[in-house]
Structures are given as C-alpha cells and as structure tokens.
C-alpha atoms as a printed R data frame, in Angstrom:
    type eleno elety resid chain resno       x       y       z
1   ATOM     1    CA   UNK     A     1  20.957   5.835   7.385
2   ATOM     2    CA   UNK     A     2  18.626   3.257   5.830
3   ATOM     3    CA   UNK     A     3  15.756   1.975   7.948
4   ATOM     4    CA   UNK     A     4  14.663  -1.633   7.352
5   ATOM     5    CA   UNK     A     5  11.145  -3.035   7.563
6   ATOM     6    CA   UNK     A     6   9.828  -5.831   9.771
7   ATOM     7    CA   UNK     A     7  10.243  -8.354   6.953
8   ATOM     8    CA   UNK     A     8  13.873  -7.335   6.359
9   ATOM     9    CA   UNK     A     9  13.318  -5.264   3.202
10  ATOM    10    CA   UNK     A    10  14.870  -1.846   2.853
11  ATOM    11    CA   UNK     A    11  12.646   1.185   2.231
12  ATOM    12    CA   UNK     A    12  13.137   0.966  -1.549
13  ATOM    13    CA   UNK     A    13  12.648  -2.817  -1.954
14  ATOM    14    CA   UNK     A    14   9.397  -4.352  -3.208
15  ATOM    15    CA   UNK     A    15   7.959  -7.623  -1.985
16  ATOM    16    CA   UNK     A    16   8.654 -10.575  -4.352
17  ATOM    17    CA   UNK     A    17   6.246 -10.515  -7.314
18  ATOM    18    CA   UNK     A    18   4.991 -13.439  -9.430
19  ATOM    19    CA   UNK     A    19   2.368 -13.616 -12.173
20  ATOM    20    CA   UNK     A    20   1.112 -16.644 -14.118
21  ATOM    21    CA   UNK     A    21  -1.380 -16.566 -16.981
22  ATOM    22    CA   UNK     A    22  -3.907 -19.122 -18.249
23  ATOM    23    CA   UNK     A    23  -4.381 -20.748 -14.841
24  ATOM    24    CA   UNK     A    24  -8.108 -21.581 -15.287
25  ATOM    25    CA   UNK     A    25  -9.325 -23.970 -18.001
26  ATOM    26    CA   UNK     A    26 -12.886 -22.688 -18.507
27  ATOM    27    CA   UNK     A    27 -12.147 -18.950 -18.499
28  ATOM    28    CA   UNK     A    28 -11.433 -17.107 -21.749
29  ATOM    29    CA   UNK     A    29  -8.476 -15.540 -19.964
30  ATOM    30    CA   UNK     A    30  -7.067 -15.854 -16.462
31  ATOM    31    CA   UNK     A    31  -4.058 -15.021 -14.320
32  ATOM    32    CA   UNK     A    32  -2.775 -15.445 -10.798
33  ATOM    33    CA   UNK     A    33  -0.741 -12.689  -9.196
34  ATOM    34    CA   UNK     A    34   1.101 -12.575  -5.907
35  ATOM    35    CA   UNK     A    35   3.256 -10.060  -4.148
36  ATOM    36    CA   UNK     A    36   4.544 -11.096  -0.761
37  ATOM    37    CA   UNK     A    37   1.633 -12.590   1.178
38  ATOM    38    CA   UNK     A    38  -1.041 -11.119  -1.126
39  ATOM    39    CA   UNK     A    39  -2.454 -13.552  -3.720
40  ATOM    40    CA   UNK     A    40  -5.123 -12.715  -6.326
41  ATOM    41    CA   UNK     A    41  -6.823 -14.776  -9.044
42  ATOM    42    CA   UNK     A    42  -8.450 -13.083 -12.062
43  ATOM    43    CA   UNK     A    43 -10.729 -14.560 -14.738
44  ATOM    44    CA   UNK     A    44 -12.341 -13.093 -17.863
45  ATOM    45    CA   UNK     A    45 -15.414 -14.581 -19.565
46  ATOM    46    CA   UNK     A    46 -16.802 -13.275 -22.834
47  ATOM    47    CA   UNK     A    47 -17.773 -11.344 -24.705
48  ATOM    48    CA   UNK     A    48 -21.223 -12.942 -24.663
49  ATOM    49    CA   UNK     A    49 -24.374 -11.671 -26.381
50  ATOM    50    CA   UNK     A    50 -26.481  -9.035 -24.622
51  ATOM    51    CA   UNK     A    51 -25.800  -6.171 -22.256
52  ATOM    52    CA   UNK     A    52 -26.698  -5.610 -18.634
53  ATOM    53    CA   UNK     A    53 -29.721  -3.534 -17.658
54  ATOM    54    CA   UNK     A    54 -29.139   0.236 -17.938
55  ATOM    55    CA   UNK     A    55 -26.167  -0.252 -20.306
56  ATOM    56    CA   UNK     A    56 -25.921   1.139 -23.838
57  ATOM    57    CA   UNK     A    57 -26.588  -1.749 -26.293
58  ATOM    58    CA   UNK     A    58 -24.551   0.065 -28.964
59  ATOM    59    CA   UNK     A    59 -21.379  -0.480 -26.927
60  ATOM    60    CA   UNK     A    60 -19.665  -3.353 -25.172
61  ATOM    61    CA   UNK     A    61 -20.516  -3.782 -21.496
62  ATOM    62    CA   UNK     A    62 -18.191  -4.934 -18.713
63  ATOM    63    CA   UNK     A    63 -19.322  -6.641 -15.540
64  ATOM    64    CA   UNK     A    64 -16.748  -6.605 -12.736
65  ATOM    65    CA   UNK     A    65 -17.059  -8.780  -9.648
66  ATOM    66    CA   UNK     A    66 -14.529  -8.303  -6.836
67  ATOM    67    CA   UNK     A    67 -14.527 -11.124  -4.282
68  ATOM    68    CA   UNK     A    68 -12.410 -10.176  -1.278
69  ATOM    69    CA   UNK     A    69 -11.103 -12.785   1.143
70  ATOM    70    CA   UNK     A    70 -13.181 -11.272   3.953
71  ATOM    71    CA   UNK     A    71 -16.486 -11.784   2.136
72  ATOM    72    CA   UNK     A    72 -17.733  -8.180   2.217
73  ATOM    73    CA   UNK     A    73 -18.564  -6.521  -1.089
74  ATOM    74    CA   UNK     A    74 -16.005  -4.100  -2.532
75  ATOM    75    CA   UNK     A    75 -18.178  -1.996  -4.871
76  ATOM    76    CA   UNK     A    76 -15.561   0.769  -5.012
77  ATOM    77    CA   UNK     A    77 -12.901  -1.612  -6.389
78  ATOM    78    CA   UNK     A    78 -15.444  -2.972  -8.895
79  ATOM    79    CA   UNK     A    79 -16.278   0.549 -10.085
80  ATOM    80    CA   UNK     A    80 -12.597   1.578 -10.406
81  ATOM    81    CA   UNK     A    81 -11.704  -1.532 -12.395
82  ATOM    82    CA   UNK     A    82 -14.769  -1.209 -14.655
83  ATOM    83    CA   UNK     A    83 -13.971   2.443 -15.439
84  ATOM    84    CA   UNK     A    84 -10.333   1.579 -16.113
85  ATOM    85    CA   UNK     A    85 -11.224  -1.257 -18.515
86  ATOM    86    CA   UNK     A    86 -13.819   0.882 -20.306
87  ATOM    87    CA   UNK     A    87 -11.274   3.664 -20.793
88  ATOM    88    CA   UNK     A    88  -8.744   1.384 -22.541
89  ATOM    89    CA   UNK     A    89 -11.093  -0.783 -24.661
90  ATOM    90    CA   UNK     A    90 -12.720   0.101 -27.981
91  ATOM    91    CA   UNK     A    91 -16.326  -0.320 -26.877
92  ATOM    92    CA   UNK     A    92 -18.004  -0.222 -30.290
93  ATOM    93    CA   UNK     A    93 -16.090  -3.207 -31.755
94  ATOM    94    CA   UNK     A    94 -18.388  -5.718 -30.005
95  ATOM    95    CA   UNK     A    95 -21.658  -3.835 -29.404
96  ATOM    96    CA   UNK     A    96 -24.438  -5.411 -27.354
97  ATOM    97    CA   UNK     A    97 -22.069  -7.807 -25.568
98  ATOM    98    CA   UNK     A    98 -21.014  -8.302 -21.964
99  ATOM    99    CA   UNK     A    99 -17.578  -9.354 -20.766
100 ATOM   100    CA   UNK     A   100 -17.309 -10.516 -17.153
101 ATOM   101    CA   UNK     A   101 -14.181  -9.905 -15.089
102 ATOM   102    CA   UNK     A   102 -13.958 -11.723 -11.764
103 ATOM   103    CA   UNK     A   103 -11.234 -10.926  -9.235
104 ATOM   104    CA   UNK     A   104 -10.821 -13.257  -6.242
105 ATOM   105    CA   UNK     A   105  -8.499 -12.219  -3.416
106 ATOM   106    CA   UNK     A   106  -7.137 -15.574  -2.222
107 ATOM   107    CA   UNK     A   107  -4.890 -14.321   0.544
108 ATOM   108    CA   UNK     A   108  -3.920 -10.931   1.868
109 ATOM   109    CA   UNK     A   109  -1.862  -9.676   4.739
110 ATOM   110    CA   UNK     A   110  -3.973  -7.599   7.089
C-alpha cells in the first residue's frame, strides 16, 4: 500500500525541480534554483585580490554569505558550504585572492 503526501506526491516522488544559470548581470556566476515552494538565488564574485583576515595568503580564500528569508544568520550553513567549496577547489592556483559566494533564500515552505 502506497501512502500519499499532502501535496499529492507518492513517497518516492520529488517536488518539481528547476535550475537556471546566469540570472544576474553583475555577478561572475549566478543561478536560481527551485524545488516545490523553495526558491534560492546564488551569486559568485571573484576571485579578487587579497584574502580575509586570518586566512592563508598562499591559498585562495572563500567568503560565504547565507541570507535566509527569515533574516537570522545561518553561520552553520555558511561554514558547511565554505568547507565543501574548499575541498573541491585547487586553492593554490589563485593565491592571495578571495571569492565571494552569496546564497539568498527567496522563498521556503515552513
């Protein structure tokens, strides 16, 4: 017996997913992503010269800013995303630079 969800999906169905890239003109890279009623906008700026305080100038630095819809700071999400990006990037290709990643939650279902 298959049990449905409130929105009519079965237990093994995902909410509809869409992703669009290059949605912001001034960002070096950007994307919008939505799944069901959750909508997120991401932008990347850089790399630009210089690193943040307490960062190794011999490696690239990433600054992550997570802006939730509710307005409260999500430092845990920022830290997880920063660690993930650092683990997949070659940090010594652009030493003494900072790349900023900004995530804006536009809408989310509570």
